[in-house]
Short mmCIF file of C-alpha atoms and ligand atoms in Angstrom, two decimals:
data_model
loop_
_atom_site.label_atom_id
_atom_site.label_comp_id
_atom_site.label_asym_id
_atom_site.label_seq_id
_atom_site.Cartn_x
_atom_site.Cartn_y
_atom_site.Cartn_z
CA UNK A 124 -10.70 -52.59 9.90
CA UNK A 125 -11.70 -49.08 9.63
CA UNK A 126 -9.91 -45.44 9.72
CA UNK A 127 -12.00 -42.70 10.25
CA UNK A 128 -10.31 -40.39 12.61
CA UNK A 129 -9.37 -37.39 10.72
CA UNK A 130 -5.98 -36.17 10.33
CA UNK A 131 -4.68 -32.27 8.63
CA UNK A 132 -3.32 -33.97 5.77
CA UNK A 133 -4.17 -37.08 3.77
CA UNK A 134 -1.61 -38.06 1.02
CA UNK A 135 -3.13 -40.76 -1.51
CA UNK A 136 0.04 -42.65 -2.80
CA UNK A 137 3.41 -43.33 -1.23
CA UNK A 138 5.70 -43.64 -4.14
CA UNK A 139 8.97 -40.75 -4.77
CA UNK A 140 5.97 -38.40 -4.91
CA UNK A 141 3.82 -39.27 -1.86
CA UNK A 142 6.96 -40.14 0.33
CA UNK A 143 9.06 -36.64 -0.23
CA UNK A 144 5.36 -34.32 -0.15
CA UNK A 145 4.57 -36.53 3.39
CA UNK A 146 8.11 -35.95 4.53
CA UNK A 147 8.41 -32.44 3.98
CA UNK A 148 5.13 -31.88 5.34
CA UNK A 149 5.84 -33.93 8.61
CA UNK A 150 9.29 -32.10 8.80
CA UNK A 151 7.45 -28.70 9.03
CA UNK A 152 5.90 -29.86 11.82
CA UNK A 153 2.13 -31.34 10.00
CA UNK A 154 0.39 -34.48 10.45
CA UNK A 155 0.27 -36.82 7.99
CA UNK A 156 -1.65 -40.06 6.96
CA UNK A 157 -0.21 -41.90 3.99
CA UNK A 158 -2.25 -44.49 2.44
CA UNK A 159 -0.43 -46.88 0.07
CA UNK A 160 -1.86 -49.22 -2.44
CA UNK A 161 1.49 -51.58 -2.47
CA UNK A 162 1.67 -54.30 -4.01
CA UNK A 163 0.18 -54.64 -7.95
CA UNK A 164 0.60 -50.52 -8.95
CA UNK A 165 2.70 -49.94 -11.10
CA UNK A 166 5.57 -48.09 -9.11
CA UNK A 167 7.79 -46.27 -10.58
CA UNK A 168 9.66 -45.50 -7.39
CA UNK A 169 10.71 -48.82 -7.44
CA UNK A 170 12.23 -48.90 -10.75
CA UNK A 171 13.79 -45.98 -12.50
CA UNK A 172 17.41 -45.38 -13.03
CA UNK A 173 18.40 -43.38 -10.23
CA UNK A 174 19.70 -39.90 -11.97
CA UNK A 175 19.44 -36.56 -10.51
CA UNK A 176 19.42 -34.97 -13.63
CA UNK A 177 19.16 -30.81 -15.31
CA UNK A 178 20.00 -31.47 -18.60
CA UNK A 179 17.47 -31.92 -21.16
CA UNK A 180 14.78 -30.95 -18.75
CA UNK A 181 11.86 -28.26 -19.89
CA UNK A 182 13.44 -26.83 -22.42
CA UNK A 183 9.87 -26.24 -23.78
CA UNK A 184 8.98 -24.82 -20.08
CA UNK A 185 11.24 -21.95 -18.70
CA UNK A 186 9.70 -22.82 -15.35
CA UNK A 187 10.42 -26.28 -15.64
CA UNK A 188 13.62 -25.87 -16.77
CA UNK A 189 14.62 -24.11 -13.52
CA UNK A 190 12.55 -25.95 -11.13
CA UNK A 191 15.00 -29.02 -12.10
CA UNK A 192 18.11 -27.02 -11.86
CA UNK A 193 17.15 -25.72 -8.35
CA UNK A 194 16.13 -29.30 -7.52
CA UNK A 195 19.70 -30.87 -8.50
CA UNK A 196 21.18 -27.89 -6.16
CA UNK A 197 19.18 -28.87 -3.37
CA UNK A 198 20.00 -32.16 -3.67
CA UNK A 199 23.36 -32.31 -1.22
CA UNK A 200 21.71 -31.09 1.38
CA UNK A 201 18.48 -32.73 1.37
CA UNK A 202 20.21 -36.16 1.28
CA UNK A 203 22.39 -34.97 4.04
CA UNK A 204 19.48 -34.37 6.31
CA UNK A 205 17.29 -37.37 4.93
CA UNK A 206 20.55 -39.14 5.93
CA UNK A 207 20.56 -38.16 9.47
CA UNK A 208 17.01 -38.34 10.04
CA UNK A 209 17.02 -41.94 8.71
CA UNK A 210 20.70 -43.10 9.11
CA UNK A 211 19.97 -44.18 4.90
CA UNK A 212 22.70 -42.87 2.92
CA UNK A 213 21.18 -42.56 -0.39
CA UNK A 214 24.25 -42.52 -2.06
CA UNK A 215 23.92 -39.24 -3.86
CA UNK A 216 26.89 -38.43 -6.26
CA UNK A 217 26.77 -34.92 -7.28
CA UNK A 218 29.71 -33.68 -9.92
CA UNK A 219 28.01 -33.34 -13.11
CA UNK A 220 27.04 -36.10 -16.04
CA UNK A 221 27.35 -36.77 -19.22
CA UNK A 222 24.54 -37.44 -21.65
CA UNK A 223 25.69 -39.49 -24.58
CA UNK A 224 25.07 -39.04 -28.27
CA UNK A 225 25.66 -42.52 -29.87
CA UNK A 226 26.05 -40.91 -33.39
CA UNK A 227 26.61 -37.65 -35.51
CA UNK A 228 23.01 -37.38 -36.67
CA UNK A 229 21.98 -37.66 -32.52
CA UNK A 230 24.95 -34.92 -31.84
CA UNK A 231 23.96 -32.72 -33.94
CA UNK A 232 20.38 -32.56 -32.66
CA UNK A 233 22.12 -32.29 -29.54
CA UNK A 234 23.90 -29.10 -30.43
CA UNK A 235 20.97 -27.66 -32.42
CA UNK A 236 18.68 -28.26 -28.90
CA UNK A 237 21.13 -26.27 -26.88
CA UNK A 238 21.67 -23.60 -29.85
CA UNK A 239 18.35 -22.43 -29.84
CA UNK A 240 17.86 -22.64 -25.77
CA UNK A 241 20.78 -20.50 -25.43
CA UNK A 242 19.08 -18.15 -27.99
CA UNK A 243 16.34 -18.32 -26.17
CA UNK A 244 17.19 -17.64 -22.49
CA UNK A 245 21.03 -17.10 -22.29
CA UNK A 246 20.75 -17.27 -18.07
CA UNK A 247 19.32 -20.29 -18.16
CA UNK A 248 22.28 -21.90 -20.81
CA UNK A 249 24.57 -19.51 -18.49
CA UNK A 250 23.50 -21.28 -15.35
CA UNK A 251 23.08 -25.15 -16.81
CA UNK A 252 27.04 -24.75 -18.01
CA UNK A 253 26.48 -27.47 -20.79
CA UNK A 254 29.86 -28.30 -22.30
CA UNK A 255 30.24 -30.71 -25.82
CA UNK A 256 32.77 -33.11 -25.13
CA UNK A 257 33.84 -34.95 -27.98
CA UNK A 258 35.58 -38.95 -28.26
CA UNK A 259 38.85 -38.17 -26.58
CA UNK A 260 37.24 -35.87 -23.94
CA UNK A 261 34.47 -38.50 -22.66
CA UNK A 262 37.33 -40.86 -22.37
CA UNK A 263 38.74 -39.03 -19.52
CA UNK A 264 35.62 -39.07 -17.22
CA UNK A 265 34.13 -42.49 -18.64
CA UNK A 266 37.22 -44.57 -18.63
CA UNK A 267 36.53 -47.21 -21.27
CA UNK A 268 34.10 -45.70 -23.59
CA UNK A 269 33.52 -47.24 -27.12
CA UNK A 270 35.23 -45.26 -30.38
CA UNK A 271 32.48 -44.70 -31.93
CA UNK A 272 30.42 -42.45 -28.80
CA UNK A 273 31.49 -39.14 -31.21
CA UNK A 274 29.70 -36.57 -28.29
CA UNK A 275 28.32 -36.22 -25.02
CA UNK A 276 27.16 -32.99 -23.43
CA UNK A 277 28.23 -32.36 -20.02
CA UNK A 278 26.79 -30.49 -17.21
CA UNK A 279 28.06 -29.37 -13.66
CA UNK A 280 24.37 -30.06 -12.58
CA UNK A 281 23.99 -33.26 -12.86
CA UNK A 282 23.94 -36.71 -10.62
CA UNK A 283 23.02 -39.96 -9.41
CA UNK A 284 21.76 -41.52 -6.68
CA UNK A 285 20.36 -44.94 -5.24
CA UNK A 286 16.60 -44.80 -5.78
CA UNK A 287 15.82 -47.73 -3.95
CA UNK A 288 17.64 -46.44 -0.57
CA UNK A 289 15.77 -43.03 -1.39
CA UNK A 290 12.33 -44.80 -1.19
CA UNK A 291 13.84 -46.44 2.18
CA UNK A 292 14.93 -43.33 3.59
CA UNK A 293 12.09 -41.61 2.85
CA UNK A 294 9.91 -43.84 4.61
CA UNK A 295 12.32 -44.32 7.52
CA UNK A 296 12.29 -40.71 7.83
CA UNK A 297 8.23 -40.58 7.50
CA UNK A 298 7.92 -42.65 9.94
CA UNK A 299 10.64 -41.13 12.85
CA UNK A 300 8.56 -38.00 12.25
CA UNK A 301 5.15 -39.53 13.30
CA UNK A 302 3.73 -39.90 9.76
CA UNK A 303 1.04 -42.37 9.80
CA UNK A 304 1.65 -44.81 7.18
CA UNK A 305 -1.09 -47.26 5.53
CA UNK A 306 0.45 -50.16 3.52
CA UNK A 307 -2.13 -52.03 1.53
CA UNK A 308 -4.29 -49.76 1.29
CA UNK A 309 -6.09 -48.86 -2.29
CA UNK A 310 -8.19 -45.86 -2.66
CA UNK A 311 -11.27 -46.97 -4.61
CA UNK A 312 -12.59 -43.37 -4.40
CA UNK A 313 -12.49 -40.00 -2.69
CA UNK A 314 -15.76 -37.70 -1.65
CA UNK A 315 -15.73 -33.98 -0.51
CA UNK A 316 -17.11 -33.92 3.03
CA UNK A 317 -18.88 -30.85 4.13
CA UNK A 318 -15.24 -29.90 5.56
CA UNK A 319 -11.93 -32.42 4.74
CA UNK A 320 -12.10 -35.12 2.38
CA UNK A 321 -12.84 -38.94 2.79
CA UNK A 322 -11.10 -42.29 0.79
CA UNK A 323 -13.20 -45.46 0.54
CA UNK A 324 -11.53 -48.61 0.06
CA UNK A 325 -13.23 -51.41 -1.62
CA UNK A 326 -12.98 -53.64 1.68
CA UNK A 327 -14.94 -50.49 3.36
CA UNK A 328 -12.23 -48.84 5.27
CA UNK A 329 -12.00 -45.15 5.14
CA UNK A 330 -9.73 -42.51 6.26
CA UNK A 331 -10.21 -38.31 6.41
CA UNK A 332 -8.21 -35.73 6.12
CA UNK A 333 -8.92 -31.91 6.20
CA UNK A 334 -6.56 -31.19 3.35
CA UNK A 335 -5.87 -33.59 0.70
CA UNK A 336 -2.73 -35.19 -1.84
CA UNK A 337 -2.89 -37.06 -4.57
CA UNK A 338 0.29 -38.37 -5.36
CA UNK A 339 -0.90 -42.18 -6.92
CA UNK A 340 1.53 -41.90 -9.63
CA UNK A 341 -0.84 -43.17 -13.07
CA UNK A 342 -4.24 -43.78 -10.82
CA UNK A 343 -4.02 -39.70 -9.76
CA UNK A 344 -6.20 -38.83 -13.31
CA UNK A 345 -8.87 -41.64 -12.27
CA UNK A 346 -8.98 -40.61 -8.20
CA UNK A 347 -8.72 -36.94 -8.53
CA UNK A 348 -11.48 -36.49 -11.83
CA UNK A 349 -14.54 -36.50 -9.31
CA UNK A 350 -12.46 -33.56 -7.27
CA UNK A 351 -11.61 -30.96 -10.25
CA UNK A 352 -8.02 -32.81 -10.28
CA UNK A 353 -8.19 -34.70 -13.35
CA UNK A 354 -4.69 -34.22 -15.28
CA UNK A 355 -4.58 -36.39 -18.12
CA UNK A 356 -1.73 -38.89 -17.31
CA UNK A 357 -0.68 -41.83 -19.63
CA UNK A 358 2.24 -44.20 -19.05
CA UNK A 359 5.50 -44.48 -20.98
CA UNK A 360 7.09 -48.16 -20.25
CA UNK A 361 10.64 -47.85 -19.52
CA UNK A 362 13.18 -51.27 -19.75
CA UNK A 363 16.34 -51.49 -17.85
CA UNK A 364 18.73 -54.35 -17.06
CA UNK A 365 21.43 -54.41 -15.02
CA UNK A 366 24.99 -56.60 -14.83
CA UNK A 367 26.23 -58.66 -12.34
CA UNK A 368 29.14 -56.27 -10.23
CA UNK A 369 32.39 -55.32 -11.35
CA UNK A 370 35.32 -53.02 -9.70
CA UNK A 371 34.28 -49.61 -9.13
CA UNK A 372 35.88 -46.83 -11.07
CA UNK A 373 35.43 -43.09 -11.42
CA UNK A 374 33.25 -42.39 -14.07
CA UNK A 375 30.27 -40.21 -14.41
CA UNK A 376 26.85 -41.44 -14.95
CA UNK A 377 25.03 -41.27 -18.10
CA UNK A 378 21.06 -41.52 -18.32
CA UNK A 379 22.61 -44.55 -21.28
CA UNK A 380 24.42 -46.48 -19.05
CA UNK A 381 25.77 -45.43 -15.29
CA UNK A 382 27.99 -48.00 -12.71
CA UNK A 383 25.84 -47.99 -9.30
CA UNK A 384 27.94 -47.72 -5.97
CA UNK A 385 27.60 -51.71 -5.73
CA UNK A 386 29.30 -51.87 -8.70
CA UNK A 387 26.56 -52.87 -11.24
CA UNK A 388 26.04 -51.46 -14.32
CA UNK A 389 22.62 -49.74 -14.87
CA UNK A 390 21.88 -50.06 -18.58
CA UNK A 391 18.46 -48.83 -20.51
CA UNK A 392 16.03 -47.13 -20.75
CA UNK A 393 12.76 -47.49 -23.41
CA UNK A 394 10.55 -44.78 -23.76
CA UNK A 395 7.49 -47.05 -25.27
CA UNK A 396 3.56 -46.10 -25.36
CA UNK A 397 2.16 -49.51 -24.23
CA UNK A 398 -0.21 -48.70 -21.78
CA UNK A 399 -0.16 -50.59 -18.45
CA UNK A 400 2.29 -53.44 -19.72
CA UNK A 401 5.10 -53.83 -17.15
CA UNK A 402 6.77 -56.72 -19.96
CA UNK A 403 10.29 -56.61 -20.76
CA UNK A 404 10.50 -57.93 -24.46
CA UNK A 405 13.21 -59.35 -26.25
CA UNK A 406 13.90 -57.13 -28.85
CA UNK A 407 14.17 -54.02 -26.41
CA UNK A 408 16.23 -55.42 -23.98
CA UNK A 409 18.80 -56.02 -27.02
CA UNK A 410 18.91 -53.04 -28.28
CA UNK A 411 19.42 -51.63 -24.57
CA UNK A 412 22.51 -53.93 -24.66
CA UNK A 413 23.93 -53.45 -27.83
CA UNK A 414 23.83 -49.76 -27.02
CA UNK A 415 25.49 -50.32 -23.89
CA UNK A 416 28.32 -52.27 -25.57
CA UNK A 417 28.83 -49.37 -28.07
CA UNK A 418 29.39 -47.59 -24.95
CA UNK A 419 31.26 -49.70 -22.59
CA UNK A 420 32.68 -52.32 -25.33
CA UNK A 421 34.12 -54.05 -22.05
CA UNK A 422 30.79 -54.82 -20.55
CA UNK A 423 30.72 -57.76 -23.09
CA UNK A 424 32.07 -59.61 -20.50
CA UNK A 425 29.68 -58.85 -17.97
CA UNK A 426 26.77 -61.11 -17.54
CA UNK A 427 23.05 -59.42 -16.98
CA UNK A 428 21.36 -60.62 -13.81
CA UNK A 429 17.91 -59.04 -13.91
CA UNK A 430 15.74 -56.85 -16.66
CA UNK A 431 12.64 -55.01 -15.61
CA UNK A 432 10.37 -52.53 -17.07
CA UNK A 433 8.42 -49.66 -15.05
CA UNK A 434 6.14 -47.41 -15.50
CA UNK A 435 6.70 -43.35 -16.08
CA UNK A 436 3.39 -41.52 -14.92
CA UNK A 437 3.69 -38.62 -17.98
CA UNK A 438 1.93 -35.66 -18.94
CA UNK A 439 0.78 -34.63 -22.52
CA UNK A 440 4.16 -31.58 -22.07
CA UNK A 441 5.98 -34.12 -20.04
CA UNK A 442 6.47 -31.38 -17.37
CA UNK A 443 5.13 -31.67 -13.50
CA UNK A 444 1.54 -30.65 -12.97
CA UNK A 445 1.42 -29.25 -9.28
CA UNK A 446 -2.36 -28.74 -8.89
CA UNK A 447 -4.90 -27.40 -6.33
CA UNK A 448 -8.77 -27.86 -6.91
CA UNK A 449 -10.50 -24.56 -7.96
CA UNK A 450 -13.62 -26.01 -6.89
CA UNK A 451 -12.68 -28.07 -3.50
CA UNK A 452 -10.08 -25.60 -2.01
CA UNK A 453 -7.58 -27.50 0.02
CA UNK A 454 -7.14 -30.98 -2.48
CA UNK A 455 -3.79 -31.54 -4.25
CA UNK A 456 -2.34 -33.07 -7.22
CA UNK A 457 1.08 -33.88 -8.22
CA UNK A 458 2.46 -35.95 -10.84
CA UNK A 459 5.93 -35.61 -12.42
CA UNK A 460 8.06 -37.93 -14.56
CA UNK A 461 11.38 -37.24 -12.44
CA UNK A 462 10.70 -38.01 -9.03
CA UNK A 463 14.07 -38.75 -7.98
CA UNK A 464 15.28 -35.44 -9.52
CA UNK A 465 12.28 -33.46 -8.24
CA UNK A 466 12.46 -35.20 -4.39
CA UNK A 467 14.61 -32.10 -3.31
CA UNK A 468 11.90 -29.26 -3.79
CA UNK A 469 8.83 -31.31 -3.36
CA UNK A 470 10.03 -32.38 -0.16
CA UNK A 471 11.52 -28.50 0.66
CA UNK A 472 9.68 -25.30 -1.50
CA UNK A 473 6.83 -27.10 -3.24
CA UNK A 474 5.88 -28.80 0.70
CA UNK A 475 5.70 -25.39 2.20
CA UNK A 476 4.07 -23.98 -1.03
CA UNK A 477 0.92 -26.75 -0.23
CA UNK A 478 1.15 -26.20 3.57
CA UNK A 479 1.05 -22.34 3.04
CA UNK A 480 -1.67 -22.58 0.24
CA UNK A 481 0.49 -21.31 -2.06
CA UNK A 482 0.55 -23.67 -4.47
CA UNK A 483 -1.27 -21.04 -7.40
CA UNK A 484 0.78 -18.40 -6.85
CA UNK A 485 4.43 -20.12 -6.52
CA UNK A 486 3.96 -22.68 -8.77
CA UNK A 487 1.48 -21.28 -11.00
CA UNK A 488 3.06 -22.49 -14.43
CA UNK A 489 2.65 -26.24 -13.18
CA UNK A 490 -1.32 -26.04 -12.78
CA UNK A 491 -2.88 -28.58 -14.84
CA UNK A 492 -5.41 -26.01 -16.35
CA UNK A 493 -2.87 -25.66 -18.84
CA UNK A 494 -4.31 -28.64 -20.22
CA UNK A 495 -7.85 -26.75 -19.48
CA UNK A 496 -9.75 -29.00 -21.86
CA UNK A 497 -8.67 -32.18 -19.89
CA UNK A 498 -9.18 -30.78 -16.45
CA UNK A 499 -13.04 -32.48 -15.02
CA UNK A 500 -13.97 -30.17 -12.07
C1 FAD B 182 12.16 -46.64 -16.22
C2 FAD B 182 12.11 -45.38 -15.41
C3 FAD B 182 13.28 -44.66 -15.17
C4 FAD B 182 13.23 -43.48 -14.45
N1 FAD B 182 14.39 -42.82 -14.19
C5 FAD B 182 14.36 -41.68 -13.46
C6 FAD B 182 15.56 -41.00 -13.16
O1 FAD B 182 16.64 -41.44 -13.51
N2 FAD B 182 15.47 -39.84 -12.46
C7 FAD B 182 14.27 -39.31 -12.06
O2 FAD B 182 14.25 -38.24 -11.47
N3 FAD B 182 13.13 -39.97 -12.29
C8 FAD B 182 13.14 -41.14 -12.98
N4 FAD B 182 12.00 -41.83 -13.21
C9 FAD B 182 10.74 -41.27 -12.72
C10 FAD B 182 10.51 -41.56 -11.26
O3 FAD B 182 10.74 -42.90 -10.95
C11 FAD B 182 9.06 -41.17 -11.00
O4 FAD B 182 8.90 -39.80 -11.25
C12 FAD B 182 8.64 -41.39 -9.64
O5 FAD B 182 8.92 -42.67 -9.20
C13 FAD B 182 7.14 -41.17 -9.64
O6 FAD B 182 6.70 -41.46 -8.42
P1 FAD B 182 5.19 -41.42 -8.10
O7 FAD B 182 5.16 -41.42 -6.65
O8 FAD B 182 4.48 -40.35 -8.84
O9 FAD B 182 4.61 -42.74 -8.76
P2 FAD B 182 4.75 -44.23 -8.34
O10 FAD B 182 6.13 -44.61 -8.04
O11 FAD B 182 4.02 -45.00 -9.40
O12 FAD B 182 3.97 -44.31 -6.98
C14 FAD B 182 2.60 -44.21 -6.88
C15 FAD B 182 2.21 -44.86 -5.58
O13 FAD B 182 0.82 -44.71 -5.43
C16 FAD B 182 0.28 -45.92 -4.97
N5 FAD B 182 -1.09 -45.96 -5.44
C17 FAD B 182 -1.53 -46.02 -6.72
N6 FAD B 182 -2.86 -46.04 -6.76
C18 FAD B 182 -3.27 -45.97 -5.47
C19 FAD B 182 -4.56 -45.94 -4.86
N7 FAD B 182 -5.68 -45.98 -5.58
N8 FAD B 182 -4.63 -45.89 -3.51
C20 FAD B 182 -3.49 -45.84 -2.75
N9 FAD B 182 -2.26 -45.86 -3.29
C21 FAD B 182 -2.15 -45.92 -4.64
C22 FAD B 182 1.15 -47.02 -5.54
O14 FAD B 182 1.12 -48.18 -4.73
C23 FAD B 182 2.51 -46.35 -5.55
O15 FAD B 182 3.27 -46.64 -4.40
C24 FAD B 182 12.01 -43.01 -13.94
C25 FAD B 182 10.84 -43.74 -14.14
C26 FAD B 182 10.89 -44.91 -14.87
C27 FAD B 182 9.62 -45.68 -15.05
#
């Protein structure tokens, strides 16, 4: 088997990341070839907790910061197109959320992050509308909450969605749009041709592309050091469980614990530094549910019916690194921790940023030379 007709655009990587760059790409009208691994990568498409989430996000990184509130705004109407493109409804619940703080010391941490943010940039706390809503007050939009939640902090930004109908959609909607899709199919390397770029596989396949993307979630640092696009990436293990279904209710989701439109309750997540282990362990998976109890005391009755871990693809600021090669002009790299979030404006602005070569000068605070000493070229 061999590919070796060359295409404008070849994306390495068809997780959140991959899938939303290939289909806003192939929605303005490019062609794209999208090679996918599958099978035995760590995806973190398939795993993650579904949230469409502001809060809480680059409040070290003014750009950052933004780039997630524009992202949650976009959000209605990208689903409503990736709905009629696909016929997926990705079940996106817009509204606002509610992060919980399961005690004072938590709260108050809380309230001291948001102090000095508003200090800092008062548009920004203007525009992300964060309310503190104390026992009595979560109790109205999270119907059955524990006594003992004493705050949550609310925002008008914030959402849900199902992740694994957004990976279907995605890929439906790749595919209606003539995107070229490559299951099984594991870079081993990429080489700088005298114009485009080639990937090798180990079973000696090989497919070109005049412009290239990385998007291979954790394997993006090893692929893209060769080609100047080297971000230092490391893995943060998250664990989540989820119950068997119970009625639906209104309530707003929570990155602690959020009912999913089936009716299941989502309940996690770790943030551990354990390097490629995709384990769940014991200990964490009780203290996801004793948390969740605290929360939802009536979820005692509820029994779990399956507990996974995934991988998050992180950077050393935790913020996305949106990165063209200084020294092979047309190759890509993107890596973020909040793909579902971030599908919105990587598949809209930051698509039409790489198609327009704009990528320096419109998302210049997400280059990965800000980790310069890291950066191979
Ligand atoms: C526990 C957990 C909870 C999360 N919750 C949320 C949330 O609530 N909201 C949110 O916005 N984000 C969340 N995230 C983050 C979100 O899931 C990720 O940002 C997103 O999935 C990253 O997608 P990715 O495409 O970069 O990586 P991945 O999903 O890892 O995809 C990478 C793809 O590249 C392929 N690949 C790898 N190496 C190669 C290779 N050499 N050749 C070809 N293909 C290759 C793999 O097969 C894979 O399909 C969560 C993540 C985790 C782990």
């Amino acid at each position: 088997m061999s590919h070796s007709s060359p295409c404008p655009w070849l994306i390495v990587g068809a997780g959140l990341v991959g899938l939303s760059l290939a289909y806003g790409l192939a929605r303005r009208g490019a062609r794209v070839t999208l090679l996918d691994a599958g099978e035995g990568e760590p995806r973190a498409a398939q795993g993650n907790f579904g949230l469409v989430w502001g809060q809480g996000k680059g409040l070290g990184m003014s750009a950052y910061a933004d780039l997630s509130l524009d992202a949650c705004a976009d959000w209605r109407p990208f689903a409503e197109e990736l709905c009629a493109r696909s016929g997926v409804d990705v079940g996106y619940r817009g509204g606002g959320g509610v992060d919980l703080c399961l005690d004072h010391a938590e709260a108050e941490t809380r309230r001291e992050e948001y102090a000095v943010a508003t200090r800092a940039r008062p548009d920004y706390a203007a525009r992300l509308g964060v309310e503190f809503l104390d026992n009595r007050q979560l109790a109205e939009c999270l119907p059955g909450i524990g006594g003992e939640i004493p705050l949550g902090s609310w925002s008008p930004h914030d959402g849900a969605c199902d992740p694994l109908a957004l990976v279907q959609a995605l890929h439906l909607a790749c595919l209606s749009l003539g995107v070229e899709y490559r299951p099984g199919w594991r870079a081993s390397r990429i080489d700088a041709l005298a114009s485009g770029f080639e990937a090798r596989s180990v079973e000696g396949w090989r497919a070109r592309g005049e412009r290239l993307l990385l998007a291979a979630g954790l394997d993006t640092a090893r692929l893209g050091a060769p080609l100047g696009l080297g971000a230092p990436l490391s893995a943060v293990r998250g664990q989540l469980m989820v119950t068997e279904r119970i009625a639906l209710a209104p309530r707003l989701p929570t990155p602690q614990v959020r009912q999913t439109r089936h009716g299941g309750f989502l309940c996690g997540e770790t943030h551990e530094r354990v390097g490629r282990n995709l384990d769940t362990t014991p200990s964490m998976l009780t203290a996801i549910a004793r948390d969740s109890l605290r929360i939802y005391p009536f979820l005692s009755a509820a029994r779990v019916v399956r507990a996974w871990a995934a991988l998050r693809v992180m950077t050393p600021d935790g913020c996305p690194v949106y990165h063209a090669s200084a020294r092979y002009p047309g190759a890509y790299a993107v890596s973020c921790h909040s793909g579902v979030t971030l599908a919105s404006v990587h598949a809209g602005r930051l698509a039409g940023a790489l198609l327009d070569d704009r990528l320096e000068t419109d998302f210049a605070a997400f280059s990965a030379t800000r980790f310069a000493l890291a950066v191979t070229a």
